[in-house]
CSV table of C-alpha atoms in Angstrom, one decimal:
chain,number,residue,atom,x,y,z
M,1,UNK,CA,60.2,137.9,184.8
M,2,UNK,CA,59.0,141.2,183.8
M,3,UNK,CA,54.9,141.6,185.2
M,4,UNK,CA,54.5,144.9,184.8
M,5,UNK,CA,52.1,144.9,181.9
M,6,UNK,CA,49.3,143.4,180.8
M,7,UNK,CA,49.4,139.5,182.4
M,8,UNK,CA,47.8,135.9,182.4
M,9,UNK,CA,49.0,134.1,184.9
M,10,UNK,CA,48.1,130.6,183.7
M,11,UNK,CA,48.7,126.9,185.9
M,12,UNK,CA,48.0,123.8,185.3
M,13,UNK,CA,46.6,120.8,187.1
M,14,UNK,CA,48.9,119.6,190.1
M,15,UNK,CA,49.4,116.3,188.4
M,16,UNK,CA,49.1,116.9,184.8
M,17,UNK,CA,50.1,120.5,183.9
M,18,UNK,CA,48.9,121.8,180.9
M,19,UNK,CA,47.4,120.1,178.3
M,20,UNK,CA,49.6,120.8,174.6
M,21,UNK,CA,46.5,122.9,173.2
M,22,UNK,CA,47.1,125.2,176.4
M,23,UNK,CA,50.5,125.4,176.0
M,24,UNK,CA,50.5,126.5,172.3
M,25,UNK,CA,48.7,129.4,173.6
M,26,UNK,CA,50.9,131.0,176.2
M,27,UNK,CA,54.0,133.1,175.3
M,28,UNK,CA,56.2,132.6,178.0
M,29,UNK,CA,56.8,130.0,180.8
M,30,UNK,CA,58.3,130.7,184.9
M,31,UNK,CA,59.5,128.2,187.3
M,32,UNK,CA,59.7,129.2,190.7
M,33,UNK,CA,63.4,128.3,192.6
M,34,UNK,CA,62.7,126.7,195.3
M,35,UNK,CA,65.9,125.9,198.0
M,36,UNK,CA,67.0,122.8,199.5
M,37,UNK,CA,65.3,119.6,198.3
M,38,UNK,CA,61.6,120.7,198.3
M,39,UNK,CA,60.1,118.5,195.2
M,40,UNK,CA,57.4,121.1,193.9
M,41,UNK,CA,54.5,123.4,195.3
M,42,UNK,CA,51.1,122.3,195.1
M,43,UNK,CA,49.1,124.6,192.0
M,44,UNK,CA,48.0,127.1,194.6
M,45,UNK,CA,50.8,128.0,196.8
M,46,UNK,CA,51.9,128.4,193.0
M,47,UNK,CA,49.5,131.0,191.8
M,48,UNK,CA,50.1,133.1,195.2
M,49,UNK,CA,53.4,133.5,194.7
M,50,UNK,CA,53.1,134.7,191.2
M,51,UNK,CA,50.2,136.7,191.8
M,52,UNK,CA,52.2,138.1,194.8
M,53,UNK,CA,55.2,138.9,192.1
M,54,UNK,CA,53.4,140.6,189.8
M,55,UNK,CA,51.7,142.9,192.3
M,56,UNK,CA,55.2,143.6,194.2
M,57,UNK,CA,56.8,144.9,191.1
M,58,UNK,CA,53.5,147.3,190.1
M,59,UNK,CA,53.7,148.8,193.5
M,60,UNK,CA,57.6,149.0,192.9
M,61,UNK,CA,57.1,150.6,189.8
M,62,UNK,CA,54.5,153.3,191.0
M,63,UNK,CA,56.4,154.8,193.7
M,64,UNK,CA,58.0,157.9,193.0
């Protein structure tokens, strides 16, 4: 997914998600692969990653 621009990085309760009126809102939706036969991430390993993401590919893009 492209992060370079202007972002919301939106996640949902751990057991429930998103409610519908949330997810009306949003644009776009990411999953995170995950290897071998891990279930899920709990909401804030999550958000770390993502937040991670987005600022790996702005310091990418910045570099001469």
């Amino acid at each position: 997914a492209n992060l370079l621009g202007p972002t919301a990085l939106v996640v949902g309760n751990e057991a429930r998600g998103l409610s519908a009126d949330e997810l009306a809102l949003i644009e776009g939706r990411l999953t995170i692969p995950m290897a071998g036969r891990t279930e899920s991430l709990n909401v804030s390993m999550s958000a770390t990653i993502l937040a991670f993401e987005a600022a790996r590919q702005r310091r990418h893009r910045s570099r001469p």
